[in-house]
Amino acid sequence: LNILPTITYDQTPVHVGLAFDSVWNLVDERTIIITDSNVMAYWGHLLADRPTLVVPSGEDQKSLSNLEDMVFRLLAFGADRGSFLLGVGGGVICDLTGFLASVFMRGIPFAFVPTTLLAQVDASIGGKNGVNCGPFKNMVGTFNQPQFVLTDPQFLSTLPDMEFANGLAECIKHACICSAAYFDWIETNLEGILQRDRALLEVLILESVRIKCDIVSRDPLEKGERKLLNFGHTYGHAIEKLNGLAHGQAVSLGMVMANELALKRKMLDPSAEQRVIRLLDKAGLPTDTGLLDRERLLALVRNDKKKREDQIAFILLNSIGQAVIEKIVLHD
Ligand code: ADP
Ligand code: ZN
């Protein structure tokens, strides 16, 4: 195991580039797998004949009523305090598995094998989990770390292009807020990345995981620096809701809007702004903010559960690779 890059944060090892088969060395026979129907269809043959709880795919599975249903299904598998949950799937499965394990019989251990790029570089790292309550995203959840994360890029070979681009949006976000060198590297290697070249994917995932782990380990409870990871997400969440876009697509537009704001405030220079747009565009992500309804977006941003009074904490870039938190009063 030690030959491969393993990043540790908060005592959680994140194995990047490890073949899925190694997972059997990391879990015991009390393991119950949680996955979704798509992952089961593509990769079920890898899951051996372990007890597997399959949920339908989709964000609407992240509900309290589904969670109750999953508890009954766990009990039917004979689960008890000695059980271990292994989530194999995208962000939805990671969020569900982490939350279910955190509250089932007051908490049992769990681990993740993320199978989407988004989950590999984002959702599986950082210890946040939870479910939605109607329109309120992640309204109920906990901070709790998995025992390990095992990231095998082979899973990405079956990922639809749009899901892949969603994950790339988060990678580009990591580069924008933390590392000009990583941004350069993505620019240079984008073609091979889009072709899902395994060696390039390993570097991509490793760099993003490293950045996210660094930030999260310095600020696990999001009191300060961790907010930088919200770059593109203030407007992004509103765009996701209002325009019904996928998360990564909305974050792409959210990053463009944040950069427009930084440009107006003379923080970011126009050539850097254009460079970010070009990269997002080439990655297959939307960048045209012209058609967005800014007034309604603003109203939604104000209603965000994380807002404090009139001021909204925006993450803005000073340059590619350097972000700051700016409290901004938004006017109508
Ligand atoms: P996220 O984008 O946050 O990871 P999901 O968990 O909803 O969100 O995953 C996105 C979609 O991709 C879902 O429909 C899921 O079933 C599907 N999926 C997950 N992993 C794979 C994979 N390796 N190959 C193909 N489809 C996958
Ligand atoms: Zn995100």
Coordinates of C-alpha atoms and ligand atoms in Angstrom, one line a residue:
L1 CA 0.0 0.0 0.0
N2 CA 2.8 2.4 0.8
I3 CA 4.2 2.5 -2.7
L4 CA 1.2 4.5 -3.8
P5 CA 0.5 8.1 -2.8
T6 CA -1.4 8.2 0.4
I7 CA -2.4 11.5 1.9
T8 CA -3.4 11.6 5.5
Y9 CA -5.6 14.3 7.0
D10 CA -7.1 14.1 10.5
Q11 CA -5.8 10.5 10.7
T12 CA -7.8 9.5 7.6
P13 CA -5.7 8.0 4.9
V14 CA -6.7 8.8 1.4
H15 CA -5.2 6.3 -1.0
V16 CA -5.0 7.8 -4.5
G17 CA -4.5 5.5 -7.5
L18 CA -5.0 2.3 -5.6
A19 CA -6.7 -0.5 -7.4
F20 CA -10.2 -1.3 -6.0
D21 CA -9.2 -4.9 -5.2
S22 CA -7.0 -3.7 -2.4
V23 CA -10.1 -2.6 -0.5
W24 CA -10.6 -6.2 0.8
N25 CA -7.3 -5.8 2.7
L26 CA -8.7 -2.7 4.4
V27 CA -12.1 -4.0 5.6
D28 CA -13.3 -7.0 7.6
E29 CA -16.1 -9.5 7.0
R30 CA -18.6 -7.4 8.9
T31 CA -18.7 -5.0 5.9
I32 CA -21.9 -3.9 4.2
I33 CA -21.5 -2.1 0.9
I34 CA -23.7 0.8 0.0
T35 CA -23.9 1.8 -3.7
D36 CA -26.3 3.1 -6.3
S37 CA -28.0 1.3 -9.2
N38 CA -25.7 2.8 -11.9
V39 CA -22.5 1.9 -10.1
M40 CA -23.9 -1.5 -9.4
A41 CA -24.7 -2.0 -13.2
Y42 CA -21.2 -0.9 -14.3
W43 CA -19.0 -2.2 -11.4
G44 CA -21.1 -4.7 -9.5
H45 CA -18.8 -7.5 -10.6
L46 CA -16.0 -6.0 -8.5
L47 CA -18.1 -6.1 -5.3
A48 CA -17.7 -9.9 -4.9
D49 CA -20.7 -11.4 -3.1
R50 CA -20.5 -9.0 -0.1
P51 CA -23.9 -7.9 1.3
T52 CA -24.8 -4.8 -0.8
L53 CA -27.5 -2.3 -0.2
V54 CA -28.3 -0.7 -3.6
V55 CA -30.2 2.6 -3.7
P56 CA -31.6 4.2 -6.9
S57 CA -29.3 6.9 -8.3
G58 CA -30.0 10.6 -7.8
E59 CA -29.9 13.4 -5.3
D60 CA -33.5 12.8 -4.1
Q61 CA -32.2 9.7 -2.3
K62 CA -30.6 12.1 0.2
S63 CA -33.7 12.3 2.3
L64 CA -34.6 11.4 5.9
S65 CA -37.4 9.0 4.7
N66 CA -34.9 7.1 2.5
L67 CA -32.5 7.0 5.5
E68 CA -35.2 5.3 7.6
D69 CA -35.7 2.8 4.8
M70 CA -32.0 2.2 4.7
V71 CA -31.9 1.5 8.4
F72 CA -34.5 -1.2 8.0
R73 CA -32.5 -2.7 5.1
L74 CA -29.3 -2.7 7.2
L75 CA -31.1 -4.5 10.0
A76 CA -32.4 -7.1 7.5
F77 CA -28.7 -7.7 6.6
G78 CA -28.1 -8.4 10.3
A79 CA -26.2 -5.1 10.9
D80 CA -25.3 -4.2 14.4
R81 CA -22.8 -2.2 16.4
G82 CA -20.0 -4.3 15.0
S83 CA -20.8 -3.6 11.3
F84 CA -18.8 -1.4 8.9
L85 CA -20.3 0.5 6.0
L86 CA -18.4 0.9 2.8
G87 CA -19.9 3.5 0.4
V88 CA -19.0 2.8 -3.2
G89 CA -20.4 5.6 -5.5
G90 CA -20.6 9.3 -6.1
G91 CA -21.2 12.2 -3.8
V92 CA -24.7 11.1 -3.0
I93 CA -23.5 7.7 -1.8
C94 CA -20.7 9.2 0.2
D95 CA -23.1 11.7 1.9
L96 CA -25.7 9.0 2.6
T97 CA -23.2 6.4 3.9
G98 CA -21.3 8.9 6.1
F99 CA -24.5 10.1 7.7
L100 CA -26.2 6.7 8.0
A101 CA -23.0 5.2 9.6
S102 CA -22.8 8.3 12.0
V103 CA -26.3 7.8 13.4
F104 CA -26.9 4.0 13.0
M105 CA -26.9 2.6 16.6
R106 CA -25.2 5.9 17.6
G107 CA -22.4 5.4 15.1
I108 CA -20.5 2.7 13.4
P109 CA -17.2 3.0 11.3
F110 CA -17.3 3.6 7.6
A111 CA -15.1 4.2 4.5
F112 CA -15.5 5.5 1.0
V113 CA -14.6 4.3 -2.5
P114 CA -15.7 7.4 -4.5
T115 CA -16.5 6.5 -8.1
T116 CA -17.2 10.0 -9.7
L117 CA -14.5 12.6 -10.1
L118 CA -16.5 15.0 -8.0
A119 CA -16.6 12.6 -5.2
Q120 CA -13.0 11.6 -5.5
V121 CA -11.7 15.2 -5.3
D122 CA -14.4 16.7 -3.1
A123 CA -17.3 14.9 -1.5
S124 CA -15.2 12.0 0.0
I125 CA -12.8 14.4 1.7
G126 CA -13.5 16.6 4.7
G127 CA -15.9 14.7 6.9
K128 CA -19.1 16.4 6.0
N129 CA -22.1 14.3 5.4
G130 CA -25.9 14.6 5.5
V131 CA -29.2 14.6 3.8
N132 CA -31.5 17.2 2.4
C133 CA -34.8 18.4 3.9
G134 CA -37.0 19.2 0.9
P135 CA -35.4 22.2 -0.8
F136 CA -32.8 22.7 2.0
K137 CA -29.6 21.0 1.0
N138 CA -27.6 19.1 3.6
M139 CA -29.8 20.6 6.3
V140 CA -29.3 17.6 8.6
G141 CA -25.9 16.0 8.9
T142 CA -22.7 15.6 10.9
F143 CA -18.9 16.1 10.7
N144 CA -17.4 12.6 10.9
Q145 CA -14.4 11.1 9.2
P146 CA -14.3 7.9 7.3
Q147 CA -11.7 5.2 8.3
F148 CA -10.1 5.6 4.8
V149 CA -10.8 6.8 1.3
L150 CA -9.7 4.6 -1.6
T151 CA -9.6 6.4 -5.0
D152 CA -9.2 4.2 -8.1
P153 CA -9.3 6.2 -11.4
Q154 CA -10.5 3.2 -13.3
F155 CA -14.1 4.0 -12.2
L156 CA -14.0 7.2 -14.2
S157 CA -13.8 5.2 -17.5
T158 CA -17.6 4.7 -17.4
L159 CA -18.5 8.2 -16.1
P160 CA -20.7 10.3 -18.5
D161 CA -18.9 13.3 -19.9
M162 CA -21.1 15.8 -18.1
E163 CA -20.4 14.1 -14.7
F164 CA -16.7 14.2 -15.5
A165 CA -16.9 17.9 -16.3
N166 CA -18.7 18.4 -13.0
G167 CA -15.7 17.0 -11.2
L168 CA -13.3 19.0 -13.3
A169 CA -15.0 22.2 -12.1
E170 CA -13.9 21.4 -8.6
C171 CA -10.4 20.7 -9.7
I172 CA -10.2 24.0 -11.5
K173 CA -11.6 25.6 -8.4
H174 CA -8.8 24.1 -6.3
A175 CA -6.3 25.4 -8.8
C176 CA -7.8 28.9 -8.8
I177 CA -7.8 29.3 -5.1
C178 CA -4.5 27.6 -4.2
S179 CA -2.1 26.8 -6.9
A180 CA -1.1 28.6 -10.1
A181 CA 1.2 25.7 -11.0
Y182 CA -1.7 23.3 -10.8
F183 CA -3.7 25.6 -13.0
D184 CA -0.9 25.6 -15.6
W185 CA -0.7 21.8 -15.4
I186 CA -4.4 21.4 -16.0
E187 CA -4.2 23.8 -19.0
T188 CA -1.3 21.9 -20.5
N189 CA -2.8 18.5 -20.0
L190 CA -6.5 19.1 -20.5
E191 CA -6.8 17.1 -23.7
G192 CA -5.3 13.9 -22.1
I193 CA -7.4 14.5 -19.0
L194 CA -10.6 14.6 -21.1
Q195 CA -9.5 11.4 -22.7
R196 CA -9.3 9.9 -19.2
D197 CA -5.6 9.0 -19.4
R198 CA -5.1 7.1 -16.2
A199 CA -1.7 8.5 -15.3
L200 CA -3.0 12.1 -15.8
L201 CA -6.1 11.3 -13.8
E202 CA -3.9 10.1 -10.9
V203 CA -2.0 13.4 -10.9
L204 CA -5.2 15.4 -11.2
I205 CA -6.9 13.6 -8.3
L206 CA -3.7 13.7 -6.2
E207 CA -3.2 17.5 -6.5
S208 CA -6.9 18.2 -5.8
V209 CA -7.0 15.8 -2.8
R210 CA -3.8 17.4 -1.5
I211 CA -5.2 20.9 -1.7
K212 CA -8.5 19.9 -0.1
C213 CA -6.9 17.9 2.7
D214 CA -4.5 20.7 3.5
I215 CA -7.2 23.3 3.8
V216 CA -9.6 21.0 5.7
S217 CA -7.0 19.8 8.2
R218 CA -6.1 23.4 9.0
D219 CA -9.8 24.4 9.4
P220 CA -12.0 21.3 9.9
L221 CA -15.0 23.2 11.1
E222 CA -15.0 25.9 8.4
K223 CA -14.3 28.8 10.7
G224 CA -12.0 30.5 8.3
E225 CA -9.7 29.2 5.6
R226 CA -12.1 26.3 4.6
K227 CA -14.5 29.0 3.3
L228 CA -12.0 29.4 0.4
L229 CA -13.4 26.1 -1.0
N230 CA -16.7 27.9 -1.5
F231 CA -15.2 29.8 -4.4
G232 CA -17.9 29.8 -7.1
H233 CA -20.4 28.3 -4.7
T234 CA -22.1 31.4 -3.4
Y235 CA -23.7 32.2 -6.7
G236 CA -23.2 28.5 -7.8
H237 CA -25.7 27.1 -5.3
A238 CA -28.2 29.8 -6.3
I239 CA -27.7 29.0 -10.0
E240 CA -28.0 25.3 -9.3
K241 CA -31.4 25.9 -7.7
L242 CA -32.7 28.5 -10.0
N243 CA -31.5 27.1 -13.4
G244 CA -31.7 23.4 -12.5
L245 CA -28.0 22.9 -13.5
A246 CA -25.7 20.2 -12.3
H247 CA -23.5 21.2 -9.4
G248 CA -20.3 21.5 -11.4
Q249 CA -21.9 23.5 -14.2
A250 CA -23.4 25.9 -11.7
V251 CA -20.1 26.2 -9.9
S252 CA -18.4 27.0 -13.2
L253 CA -20.9 29.9 -13.8
G254 CA -20.5 30.9 -10.2
M255 CA -16.7 31.1 -10.6
V256 CA -17.2 33.3 -13.7
M257 CA -19.5 35.6 -11.7
A258 CA -17.2 35.8 -8.7
N259 CA -14.4 36.7 -11.1
E260 CA -16.5 39.4 -12.7
L261 CA -17.0 40.8 -9.2
A262 CA -13.2 40.6 -8.5
L263 CA -12.6 42.4 -11.8
K264 CA -15.0 45.2 -10.9
R265 CA -13.2 45.6 -7.6
K266 CA -9.9 45.8 -9.5
M267 CA -8.5 42.7 -7.6
L268 CA -8.2 40.4 -10.6
D269 CA -6.7 41.4 -13.9
P270 CA -8.7 40.9 -17.1
S271 CA -6.3 38.5 -18.7
A272 CA -6.5 36.2 -15.7
E273 CA -10.3 36.4 -15.8
Q274 CA -10.3 35.4 -19.5
R275 CA -7.8 32.6 -18.8
V276 CA -10.2 31.0 -16.3
I277 CA -13.1 31.3 -18.7
R278 CA -11.1 29.6 -21.5
L279 CA -10.1 26.7 -19.3
L280 CA -13.7 26.1 -18.0
D281 CA -14.9 26.4 -21.6
K282 CA -12.4 23.8 -22.9
A283 CA -13.3 21.5 -20.0
G284 CA -16.9 21.4 -21.3
L285 CA -18.3 23.7 -18.6
P286 CA -20.7 26.6 -19.2
T287 CA -19.3 30.1 -18.8
D288 CA -21.9 32.4 -20.4
T289 CA -23.4 34.3 -17.5
G290 CA -25.3 36.7 -19.9
L291 CA -28.6 34.8 -19.6
L292 CA -28.7 34.4 -15.9
D293 CA -31.4 36.3 -13.9
R294 CA -29.1 38.3 -11.6
E295 CA -31.9 39.8 -9.5
R296 CA -33.4 36.4 -8.6
L297 CA -30.0 35.0 -8.0
L298 CA -29.2 37.8 -5.6
A299 CA -32.4 37.1 -3.7
L300 CA -31.5 33.4 -3.4
V301 CA -28.0 34.2 -2.3
R302 CA -29.4 36.4 0.5
N303 CA -31.6 33.5 1.6
D304 CA -28.7 31.1 1.9
K305 CA -28.7 29.3 5.2
K306 CA -25.1 30.4 5.8
K307 CA -25.7 34.1 5.4
R308 CA -24.9 36.5 8.2
E309 CA -27.0 39.7 8.2
D310 CA -26.6 41.8 5.0
Q311 CA -23.0 40.9 4.5
I312 CA -22.2 38.0 2.3
A313 CA -18.8 36.3 2.4
F314 CA -17.6 36.0 -1.1
I315 CA -14.5 34.2 -2.2
L316 CA -12.6 36.3 -4.7
L317 CA -9.4 35.8 -6.6
N318 CA -6.5 38.3 -6.4
S319 CA -4.8 36.2 -9.0
I320 CA -5.0 32.7 -10.3
G321 CA -3.8 30.6 -7.3
Q322 CA -4.7 33.2 -4.7
A323 CA -8.1 33.7 -3.1
V324 CA -9.4 35.9 -0.3
I325 CA -12.6 36.0 1.7
E326 CA -14.3 39.4 1.2
K327 CA -17.4 40.5 3.1
I328 CA -19.6 42.2 0.6
V329 CA -22.8 44.1 1.1
L330 CA -25.0 43.3 -1.9
H331 CA -27.3 46.1 -3.1
D332 CA -30.5 45.6 -5.1
Ligands
ADP1 P1 -21.8 13.4 -7.6 O1 -21.8 14.1 -8.9 O2 -22.0 14.4 -6.4 O3 -20.7 12.5 -7.4 P2 -23.9 11.3 -7.8 O4 -23.6 10.4 -6.6 O5 -25.3 11.6 -8.0 O6 -23.2 12.7 -7.6 O7 -23.3 10.7 -9.1 C1 -23.6 11.3 -10.3 C2 -24.1 10.2 -11.3 O8 -23.1 9.4 -11.8 C3 -25.2 9.3 -10.7 O9 -26.1 9.0 -11.7 C4 -24.4 8.0 -10.4 O10 -25.2 6.9 -10.4 C5 -23.4 8.0 -11.5 N1 -22.1 7.3 -11.3 C6 -21.4 7.3 -10.2 N2 -20.2 6.6 -10.4 C7 -20.2 6.2 -11.7 C8 -19.3 5.6 -12.6 N3 -18.1 5.2 -12.1 N4 -19.7 5.4 -13.9 C9 -20.9 5.8 -14.3 N5 -21.8 6.4 -13.6 C10 -21.5 6.7 -12.3
ZN2 ZN -18.8 21.9 -5.0

